[in-house]
mmCIF file of N, CA and C in Angstrom:
data_model
loop_
_atom_site.group_PDB
_atom_site.id
_atom_site.type_symbol
_atom_site.label_atom_id
_atom_site.label_comp_id
_atom_site.label_asym_id
_atom_site.label_seq_id
_atom_site.Cartn_x
_atom_site.Cartn_y
_atom_site.Cartn_z
ATOM 1 N N MET A 1 -0.833 31.741 0.764
ATOM 2 C CA MET A 1 -0.368 30.524 0.136
ATOM 3 C C MET A 1 -0.725 29.335 1.034
ATOM 4 N N LYS A 2 -1.184 28.270 0.427
ATOM 5 C CA LYS A 2 -1.525 27.065 1.172
ATOM 6 C C LYS A 2 -0.250 26.325 1.578
ATOM 7 N N ARG A 3 -0.343 25.639 2.711
ATOM 8 C CA ARG A 3 0.796 24.902 3.253
ATOM 9 C C ARG A 3 0.518 23.409 3.231
ATOM 10 N N ALA A 4 1.573 22.649 2.921
ATOM 11 C CA ALA A 4 1.483 21.193 2.961
ATOM 12 C C ALA A 4 2.643 20.644 3.782
ATOM 13 N N VAL A 5 2.348 19.633 4.579
ATOM 14 C CA VAL A 5 3.368 18.926 5.337
ATOM 15 C C VAL A 5 3.419 17.502 4.820
ATOM 16 N N ILE A 6 4.617 17.051 4.488
ATOM 17 C CA ILE A 6 4.843 15.679 4.036
ATOM 18 C C ILE A 6 5.531 14.953 5.173
ATOM 19 N N VAL A 7 5.038 13.778 5.517
ATOM 20 C CA VAL A 7 5.639 12.986 6.585
ATOM 21 C C VAL A 7 6.567 11.962 5.944
ATOM 22 N N GLY A 8 7.868 12.159 6.160
ATOM 23 C CA GLY A 8 8.885 11.244 5.648
ATOM 24 C C GLY A 8 9.597 11.788 4.433
ATOM 25 N N ALA A 9 10.870 11.443 4.335
ATOM 26 C CA ALA A 9 11.694 11.890 3.214
ATOM 27 C C ALA A 9 12.363 10.710 2.518
ATOM 28 N N GLY A 10 11.567 9.659 2.311
ATOM 29 C CA GLY A 10 12.004 8.556 1.464
ATOM 30 C C GLY A 10 11.635 8.902 0.025
ATOM 31 N N GLY A 11 11.652 7.936 -0.848
ATOM 32 C CA GLY A 11 11.336 8.185 -2.257
ATOM 33 C C GLY A 11 9.962 8.797 -2.458
ATOM 34 N N ALA A 12 8.937 8.242 -1.818
ATOM 35 C CA ALA A 12 7.580 8.776 -1.973
ATOM 36 C C ALA A 12 7.457 10.163 -1.372
ATOM 37 N N GLY A 13 8.090 10.376 -0.224
ATOM 38 C CA GLY A 13 8.051 11.692 0.406
ATOM 39 C C GLY A 13 8.707 12.759 -0.454
ATOM 40 N N LEU A 14 9.840 12.416 -1.072
ATOM 41 C CA LEU A 14 10.517 13.376 -1.952
ATOM 42 C C LEU A 14 9.660 13.707 -3.168
ATOM 43 N N ALA A 15 9.044 12.693 -3.756
ATOM 44 C CA ALA A 15 8.172 12.925 -4.907
ATOM 45 C C ALA A 15 6.980 13.806 -4.517
ATOM 46 N N ALA A 16 6.389 13.549 -3.353
ATOM 47 C CA ALA A 16 5.256 14.356 -2.878
ATOM 48 C C ALA A 16 5.698 15.781 -2.582
ATOM 49 N N LEU A 17 6.857 15.937 -1.996
ATOM 50 C CA LEU A 17 7.381 17.260 -1.677
ATOM 51 C C LEU A 17 7.548 18.092 -2.937
ATOM 52 N N HIS A 18 8.123 17.499 -3.955
ATOM 53 C CA HIS A 18 8.309 18.214 -5.219
ATOM 54 C C HIS A 18 6.968 18.504 -5.893
ATOM 55 N N ALA A 19 6.069 17.531 -5.925
ATOM 56 C CA ALA A 19 4.768 17.718 -6.576
ATOM 57 C C ALA A 19 3.964 18.822 -5.908
ATOM 58 N N MET A 20 3.954 18.838 -4.594
ATOM 59 C CA MET A 20 3.191 19.865 -3.883
ATOM 60 C C MET A 20 3.824 21.247 -4.057
ATOM 61 N N GLN A 21 5.131 21.302 -4.112
ATOM 62 C CA GLN A 21 5.795 22.578 -4.380
ATOM 63 C C GLN A 21 5.440 23.069 -5.779
ATOM 64 N N GLN A 22 5.433 22.176 -6.747
ATOM 65 C CA GLN A 22 5.053 22.525 -8.117
ATOM 66 C C GLN A 22 3.601 22.985 -8.202
ATOM 67 N N ALA A 23 2.764 22.457 -7.313
ATOM 68 C CA ALA A 23 1.345 22.827 -7.297
ATOM 69 C C ALA A 23 1.108 24.161 -6.575
ATOM 70 N N GLY A 24 2.173 24.764 -6.086
ATOM 71 C CA GLY A 24 2.053 26.084 -5.487
ATOM 72 C C GLY A 24 1.939 26.119 -3.976
ATOM 73 N N PHE A 25 2.116 24.988 -3.331
ATOM 74 C CA PHE A 25 2.053 24.954 -1.875
ATOM 75 C C PHE A 25 3.384 25.374 -1.270
ATOM 76 N N GLU A 26 3.312 25.956 -0.088
ATOM 77 C CA GLU A 26 4.495 26.131 0.743
ATOM 78 C C GLU A 26 4.678 24.769 1.411
ATOM 79 N N VAL A 27 5.813 24.134 1.190
ATOM 80 C CA VAL A 27 5.975 22.741 1.609
ATOM 81 C C VAL A 27 7.057 22.554 2.655
ATOM 82 N N LEU A 28 6.888 21.447 3.384
ATOM 83 C CA LEU A 28 7.828 21.058 4.419
ATOM 84 C C LEU A 28 7.709 19.550 4.577
ATOM 85 N N ALA A 29 8.844 18.860 4.630
ATOM 86 C CA ALA A 29 8.840 17.424 4.923
ATOM 87 C C ALA A 29 9.441 17.222 6.302
ATOM 88 N N LEU A 30 8.812 16.386 7.094
ATOM 89 C CA LEU A 30 9.306 16.051 8.421
ATOM 90 C C LEU A 30 9.830 14.623 8.384
ATOM 91 N N GLU A 31 11.119 14.469 8.624
ATOM 92 C CA GLU A 31 11.786 13.163 8.593
ATOM 93 C C GLU A 31 12.298 12.847 10.000
ATOM 94 N N GLN A 32 11.915 11.679 10.511
ATOM 95 C CA GLN A 32 12.297 11.345 11.882
ATOM 96 C C GLN A 32 13.775 11.007 12.033
ATOM 97 N N HIS A 33 14.420 10.607 10.969
ATOM 98 C CA HIS A 33 15.825 10.216 11.053
ATOM 99 C C HIS A 33 16.748 11.376 10.670
ATOM 100 N N ALA A 34 18.039 11.124 10.678
ATOM 101 C CA ALA A 34 19.037 12.173 10.441
ATOM 102 C C ALA A 34 19.385 12.370 8.970
ATOM 103 N N GLU A 35 18.819 11.546 8.092
ATOM 104 C CA GLU A 35 19.101 11.696 6.665
ATOM 105 C C GLU A 35 17.905 11.270 5.839
ATOM 106 N N LEU A 36 17.859 11.717 4.604
ATOM 107 C CA LEU A 36 16.759 11.327 3.725
ATOM 108 C C LEU A 36 17.000 9.930 3.189
ATOM 109 N N GLY A 37 15.954 9.322 2.675
ATOM 110 C CA GLY A 37 16.103 8.018 2.059
ATOM 111 C C GLY A 37 15.193 6.930 2.567
ATOM 112 N N GLY A 38 14.432 7.186 3.608
ATOM 113 C CA GLY A 38 13.518 6.156 4.113
ATOM 114 C C GLY A 38 14.255 4.885 4.497
ATOM 115 N N VAL A 39 13.736 3.748 4.081
ATOM 116 C CA VAL A 39 14.373 2.469 4.430
ATOM 117 C C VAL A 39 15.785 2.351 3.859
ATOM 118 N N TRP A 40 16.067 3.072 2.792
ATOM 119 C CA TRP A 40 17.419 3.043 2.222
ATOM 120 C C TRP A 40 18.421 3.724 3.145
ATOM 121 N N ALA A 41 17.970 4.621 3.975
ATOM 122 C CA ALA A 41 18.865 5.303 4.920
ATOM 123 C C ALA A 41 18.942 4.577 6.257
ATOM 124 N N THR A 42 17.869 3.928 6.652
ATOM 125 C CA THR A 42 17.847 3.304 7.974
ATOM 126 C C THR A 42 18.313 1.858 7.961
ATOM 127 N N THR A 43 18.367 1.227 6.810
ATOM 128 C CA THR A 43 18.837 -0.150 6.700
ATOM 129 C C THR A 43 20.306 -0.105 6.310
ATOM 130 N N LYS A 44 21.185 -0.506 7.209
ATOM 131 C CA LYS A 44 22.628 -0.340 7.000
ATOM 132 C C LYS A 44 23.361 -1.644 6.675
ATOM 133 N N TYR A 45 22.673 -2.617 6.112
ATOM 134 C CA TYR A 45 23.350 -3.852 5.730
ATOM 135 C C TYR A 45 24.399 -3.536 4.673
ATOM 136 N N PRO A 46 25.637 -4.000 4.845
ATOM 137 C CA PRO A 46 26.691 -3.676 3.872
ATOM 138 C C PRO A 46 26.372 -4.126 2.444
ATOM 139 N N SER A 47 25.617 -5.213 2.301
ATOM 140 C CA SER A 47 25.332 -5.726 0.957
ATOM 141 C C SER A 47 23.937 -5.337 0.458
ATOM 142 N N LEU A 48 23.299 -4.347 1.100
ATOM 143 C CA LEU A 48 21.957 -3.925 0.693
ATOM 144 C C LEU A 48 21.954 -3.505 -0.773
ATOM 145 N N ALA A 49 21.073 -4.097 -1.550
ATOM 146 C CA ALA A 49 20.950 -3.768 -2.975
ATOM 147 C C ALA A 49 19.512 -4.009 -3.402
ATOM 148 N N MET A 50 19.152 -3.425 -4.542
ATOM 149 C CA MET A 50 17.802 -3.606 -5.087
ATOM 150 C C MET A 50 17.628 -5.004 -5.668
ATOM 151 N N HIS A 51 16.406 -5.469 -5.644
ATOM 152 C CA HIS A 51 16.083 -6.716 -6.327
ATOM 153 C C HIS A 51 15.768 -6.434 -7.794
ATOM 154 N N ALA A 52 15.142 -5.294 -8.052
ATOM 155 C CA ALA A 52 14.791 -4.906 -9.424
ATOM 156 C C ALA A 52 15.995 -4.264 -10.098
ATOM 157 N N LYS A 53 15.942 -4.173 -11.392
ATOM 158 C CA LYS A 53 16.994 -3.477 -12.135
ATOM 159 C C LYS A 53 16.939 -1.995 -11.779
ATOM 160 N N SER A 54 18.094 -1.382 -11.645
ATOM 161 C CA SER A 54 18.181 0.008 -11.191
ATOM 162 C C SER A 54 17.377 0.969 -12.045
ATOM 163 N N PHE A 55 17.377 0.787 -13.368
ATOM 164 C CA PHE A 55 16.703 1.745 -14.250
ATOM 165 C C PHE A 55 15.198 1.794 -14.014
ATOM 166 N N SER A 56 14.624 0.764 -13.383
ATOM 167 C CA SER A 56 13.179 0.742 -13.159
ATOM 168 C C SER A 56 12.786 1.456 -11.863
ATOM 169 N N TYR A 57 13.744 1.832 -11.062
ATOM 170 C CA TYR A 57 13.480 2.496 -9.792
ATOM 171 C C TYR A 57 13.916 3.940 -9.956
ATOM 172 N N ARG A 58 12.950 4.810 -10.266
ATOM 173 C CA ARG A 58 13.309 6.190 -10.576
ATOM 174 C C ARG A 58 12.121 7.109 -10.374
ATOM 175 N N PHE A 59 12.414 8.415 -10.348
ATOM 176 C CA PHE A 59 11.375 9.428 -10.342
ATOM 177 C C PHE A 59 10.966 9.662 -11.787
ATOM 178 N N HIS A 60 9.676 9.820 -12.052
ATOM 179 C CA HIS A 60 9.181 9.946 -13.415
ATOM 180 C C HIS A 60 9.709 11.199 -14.112
ATOM 181 N N ASP A 61 10.077 12.218 -13.339
ATOM 182 C CA ASP A 61 10.512 13.487 -13.923
ATOM 183 C C ASP A 61 12.011 13.726 -13.750
ATOM 184 N N TYR A 62 12.765 12.638 -13.655
ATOM 185 C CA TYR A 62 14.199 12.736 -13.391
ATOM 186 C C TYR A 62 14.914 11.593 -14.105
ATOM 187 N N PRO A 63 16.141 11.810 -14.541
ATOM 188 C CA PRO A 63 16.859 10.735 -15.250
ATOM 189 C C PRO A 63 16.985 9.470 -14.395
ATOM 190 N N PRO A 64 17.105 8.329 -15.035
ATOM 191 C CA PRO A 64 17.254 7.072 -14.288
ATOM 192 C C PRO A 64 18.505 7.082 -13.416
ATOM 193 N N MET A 65 18.478 6.241 -12.448
ATOM 194 C CA MET A 65 19.599 6.099 -11.529
ATOM 195 C C MET A 65 20.793 5.465 -12.243
ATOM 196 N N ALA A 66 21.959 6.012 -12.021
ATOM 197 C CA ALA A 66 23.193 5.405 -12.533
ATOM 198 C C ALA A 66 23.743 4.504 -11.441
ATOM 199 N N SER A 67 24.006 3.266 -11.785
ATOM 200 C CA SER A 67 24.571 2.345 -10.801
ATOM 201 C C SER A 67 25.705 1.551 -11.442
ATOM 202 N N ARG A 68 26.608 1.115 -10.600
ATOM 203 C CA ARG A 68 27.785 0.373 -11.072
ATOM 204 C C ARG A 68 27.367 -0.957 -11.691
ATOM 205 N N ASP A 69 26.382 -1.604 -11.082
ATOM 206 C CA ASP A 69 25.877 -2.892 -11.571
ATOM 207 C C ASP A 69 24.401 -2.744 -11.933
ATOM 208 N N ALA A 70 23.794 -3.812 -12.384
ATOM 209 C CA ALA A 70 22.378 -3.773 -12.769
ATOM 210 C C ALA A 70 21.473 -3.496 -11.574
ATOM 211 N N HIS A 71 21.922 -3.852 -10.381
ATOM 212 C CA HIS A 71 21.128 -3.675 -9.159
ATOM 213 C C HIS A 71 21.854 -2.677 -8.264
ATOM 214 N N ALA A 72 21.261 -1.505 -8.087
ATOM 215 C CA ALA A 72 21.895 -0.436 -7.312
ATOM 216 C C ALA A 72 22.069 -0.821 -5.846
ATOM 217 N N THR A 73 23.129 -0.320 -5.267
ATOM 218 C CA THR A 73 23.376 -0.520 -3.843
ATOM 219 C C THR A 73 22.587 0.521 -3.042
ATOM 220 N N GLY A 74 22.495 0.295 -1.745
ATOM 221 C CA GLY A 74 21.832 1.260 -0.881
ATOM 222 C C GLY A 74 22.481 2.631 -0.965
ATOM 223 N N ALA A 75 23.799 2.673 -1.024
ATOM 224 C CA ALA A 75 24.517 3.954 -1.132
ATOM 225 C C ALA A 75 24.176 4.665 -2.442
ATOM 226 N N GLU A 76 24.031 3.915 -3.520
ATOM 227 C CA GLU A 76 23.673 4.520 -4.812
ATOM 228 C C GLU A 76 22.253 5.080 -4.788
ATOM 229 N N VAL A 77 21.349 4.369 -4.140
ATOM 230 C CA VAL A 77 19.970 4.866 -4.029
ATOM 231 C C VAL A 77 19.947 6.145 -3.202
ATOM 232 N N ARG A 78 20.658 6.162 -2.088
ATOM 233 C CA ARG A 78 20.704 7.368 -1.249
ATOM 234 C C ARG A 78 21.308 8.546 -2.011
ATOM 235 N N ALA A 79 22.331 8.291 -2.790
ATOM 236 C CA ALA A 79 22.945 9.359 -3.595
ATOM 237 C C ALA A 79 21.967 9.873 -4.643
ATOM 238 N N TYR A 80 21.188 8.983 -5.237
ATOM 239 C CA TYR A 80 20.174 9.361 -6.224
ATOM 240 C C TYR A 80 19.113 10.256 -5.585
ATOM 241 N N PHE A 81 18.633 9.854 -4.400
ATOM 242 C CA PHE A 81 17.646 10.657 -3.685
ATOM 243 C C PHE A 81 18.204 12.040 -3.345
ATOM 244 N N ALA A 82 19.443 12.087 -2.877
ATOM 245 C CA ALA A 82 20.060 13.372 -2.523
ATOM 246 C C ALA A 82 20.200 14.269 -3.744
ATOM 247 N N ALA A 83 20.583 13.697 -4.886
ATOM 248 C CA ALA A 83 20.709 14.476 -6.125
ATOM 249 C C ALA A 83 19.344 15.003 -6.562
ATOM 250 N N TYR A 84 18.320 14.171 -6.461
ATOM 251 C CA TYR A 84 16.963 14.597 -6.809
ATOM 252 C C TYR A 84 16.532 15.774 -5.941
ATOM 253 N N ALA A 85 16.717 15.640 -4.631
ATOM 254 C CA ALA A 85 16.319 16.708 -3.702
ATOM 255 C C ALA A 85 17.078 17.997 -3.998
ATOM 256 N N ARG A 86 18.347 17.879 -4.291
ATOM 257 C CA ARG A 86 19.156 19.066 -4.607
ATOM 258 C C ARG A 86 18.711 19.691 -5.922
ATOM 259 N N ASP A 87 18.596 18.876 -6.972
ATOM 260 C CA ASP A 87 18.265 19.389 -8.303
ATOM 261 C C ASP A 87 16.846 19.940 -8.400
ATOM 262 N N LYS A 88 15.926 19.388 -7.630
ATOM 263 C CA LYS A 88 14.538 19.868 -7.624
ATOM 264 C C LYS A 88 14.335 20.996 -6.612
ATOM 265 N N ARG A 89 15.402 21.375 -5.950
ATOM 266 C CA ARG A 89 15.396 22.474 -4.967
ATOM 267 C C ARG A 89 14.399 22.246 -3.833
ATOM 268 N N ILE A 90 14.452 21.035 -3.300
ATOM 269 C CA ILE A 90 13.601 20.713 -2.154
ATOM 270 C C ILE A 90 14.423 20.271 -0.941
ATOM 271 N N ALA A 91 15.723 20.155 -1.093
ATOM 272 C CA ALA A 91 16.569 19.659 0.006
ATOM 273 C C ALA A 91 16.432 20.514 1.258
ATOM 274 N N ASP A 92 16.295 21.810 1.081
ATOM 275 C CA ASP A 92 16.182 22.706 2.235
ATOM 276 C C ASP A 92 14.790 22.700 2.853
ATOM 277 N N LYS A 93 13.876 21.957 2.286
ATOM 278 C CA LYS A 93 12.508 21.867 2.808
ATOM 279 C C LYS A 93 12.331 20.664 3.738
ATOM 280 N N ILE A 94 13.411 19.914 3.947
ATOM 281 C CA ILE A 94 13.346 18.711 4.780
ATOM 282 C C ILE A 94 13.887 19.043 6.169
ATOM 283 N N HIS A 95 13.090 18.749 7.188
ATOM 284 C CA HIS A 95 13.500 18.967 8.570
ATOM 285 C C HIS A 95 13.730 17.595 9.202
ATOM 286 N N TYR A 96 14.964 17.366 9.640
ATOM 287 C CA TYR A 96 15.364 16.069 10.186
ATOM 288 C C TYR A 96 15.149 16.006 11.695
ATOM 289 N N GLY A 97 15.055 14.772 12.201
ATOM 290 C CA GLY A 97 14.834 14.579 13.630
ATOM 291 C C GLY A 97 13.447 15.014 14.068
ATOM 292 N N GLN A 98 12.479 14.939 13.162
ATOM 293 C CA GLN A 98 11.112 15.391 13.420
ATOM 294 C C GLN A 98 10.144 14.216 13.320
ATOM 295 N N ARG A 99 9.970 13.523 14.406
ATOM 296 C CA ARG A 99 9.044 12.388 14.439
ATOM 297 C C ARG A 99 7.608 12.907 14.522
ATOM 298 N N VAL A 100 6.731 12.330 13.729
ATOM 299 C CA VAL A 100 5.318 12.703 13.749
ATOM 300 C C VAL A 100 4.546 11.577 14.436
ATOM 301 N N ASP A 101 3.999 11.884 15.595
ATOM 302 C CA ASP A 101 3.224 10.907 16.354
ATOM 303 C C ASP A 101 1.725 11.136 16.242
ATOM 304 N N ARG A 102 1.362 12.338 15.796
ATOM 305 C CA ARG A 102 -0.060 12.673 15.785
ATOM 306 C C ARG A 102 -0.338 13.756 14.749
ATOM 307 N N ILE A 103 -1.457 13.609 14.082
ATOM 308 C CA ILE A 103 -1.955 14.620 13.153
ATOM 309 C C ILE A 103 -3.366 14.973 13.613
ATOM 310 N N VAL A 104 -3.612 16.259 13.802
ATOM 311 C CA VAL A 104 -4.914 16.709 14.275
ATOM 312 C C VAL A 104 -5.614 17.448 13.147
ATOM 313 N N ARG A 105 -6.841 17.034 12.863
ATOM 314 C CA ARG A 105 -7.667 17.751 11.885
ATOM 315 C C ARG A 105 -8.619 18.644 12.654
ATOM 316 N N ARG A 106 -8.503 19.921 12.392
ATOM 317 C CA ARG A 106 -9.344 20.879 13.106
ATOM 318 C C ARG A 106 -10.713 20.992 12.439
ATOM 319 N N SER A 107 -11.651 21.608 13.142
ATOM 320 C CA SER A 107 -13.017 21.758 12.625
ATOM 321 C C SER A 107 -13.068 22.659 11.388
ATOM 322 N N ASP A 108 -12.070 23.527 11.199
ATOM 323 C CA ASP A 108 -12.050 24.393 10.014
ATOM 324 C C ASP A 108 -11.423 23.706 8.797
ATOM 325 N N GLY A 109 -11.062 22.420 8.946
ATOM 326 C CA GLY A 109 -10.497 21.667 7.830
ATOM 327 C C GLY A 109 -8.987 21.691 7.757
ATOM 328 N N ARG A 110 -8.353 22.579 8.488
ATOM 329 C CA ARG A 110 -6.894 22.635 8.493
ATOM 330 C C ARG A 110 -6.359 21.566 9.441
ATOM 331 N N CYS A 111 -5.077 21.292 9.327
ATOM 332 C CA CYS A 111 -4.452 20.275 10.166
ATOM 333 C C CYS A 111 -3.311 20.871 10.968
ATOM 334 N N VAL A 112 -2.953 20.163 12.025
ATOM 335 C CA VAL A 112 -1.786 20.513 12.821
ATOM 336 C C VAL A 112 -0.911 19.268 12.895
ATOM 337 N N VAL A 113 0.344 19.421 12.464
ATOM 338 C CA VAL A 113 1.311 18.331 12.454
ATOM 339 C C VAL A 113 2.568 18.825 13.151
ATOM 340 N N ALA A 114 2.932 18.177 14.236
ATOM 341 C CA ALA A 114 4.127 18.557 14.993
ATOM 342 C C ALA A 114 4.156 20.060 15.264
ATOM 343 N N GLY A 115 3.001 20.593 15.641
ATOM 344 C CA GLY A 115 2.893 22.007 15.979
ATOM 345 C C GLY A 115 2.814 22.957 14.795
ATOM 346 N N ARG A 116 2.745 22.427 13.582
ATOM 347 C CA ARG A 116 2.684 23.260 12.375
ATOM 348 C C ARG A 116 1.300 23.165 11.748
ATOM 349 N N GLU A 117 0.707 24.312 11.483
ATOM 350 C CA GLU A 117 -0.595 24.336 10.802
ATOM 351 C C GLU A 117 -0.384 24.129 9.311
ATOM 352 N N CYS A 118 -1.320 23.421 8.693
ATOM 353 C CA CYS A 118 -1.232 23.224 7.252
ATOM 354 C C CYS A 118 -2.614 22.943 6.666
ATOM 355 N N ASP A 119 -2.674 23.009 5.354
ATOM 356 C CA ASP A 119 -3.907 22.741 4.624
ATOM 357 C C ASP A 119 -3.971 21.314 4.113
ATOM 358 N N ALA A 120 -2.807 20.682 3.999
ATOM 359 C CA ALA A 120 -2.740 19.310 3.477
ATOM 360 C C ALA A 120 -1.624 18.560 4.181
ATOM 361 N N VAL A 121 -1.856 17.271 4.428
ATOM 362 C CA VAL A 121 -0.852 16.391 5.004
ATOM 363 C C VAL A 121 -0.730 15.182 4.093
ATOM 364 N N ILE A 122 0.482 14.838 3.757
ATOM 365 C CA ILE A 122 0.717 13.660 2.927
ATOM 366 C C ILE A 122 1.608 12.708 3.716
ATOM 367 N N VAL A 123 1.105 11.484 3.883
ATOM 368 C CA VAL A 123 1.827 10.480 4.662
ATOM 369 C C VAL A 123 2.168 9.325 3.750
#
């Protein structure tokens, strides 16, 4: 089975993780922080909210985000991401505290990311 490593577990990383798993890859996401969500997890402003309407910020294969107001809060976005990861059965594929500083492409076409060999890397 081919292996894929996804760098980051924000919205794009979660979508890539699910897509690659659906494509038959053995997948793993490496997230440098302690929780998923990308900038939604690392930006802790109490009033953090979306500028766009919540329903427009969603995964194409998942129901729209439910939010209390028209513009979701950071906590609502993080909850949406966590529900997506759980429901798509990818939550256990995310390894936290894994900073990626270097990706090496070997002469055989395979890659090495944080000591893990893989066939594909998605950043």
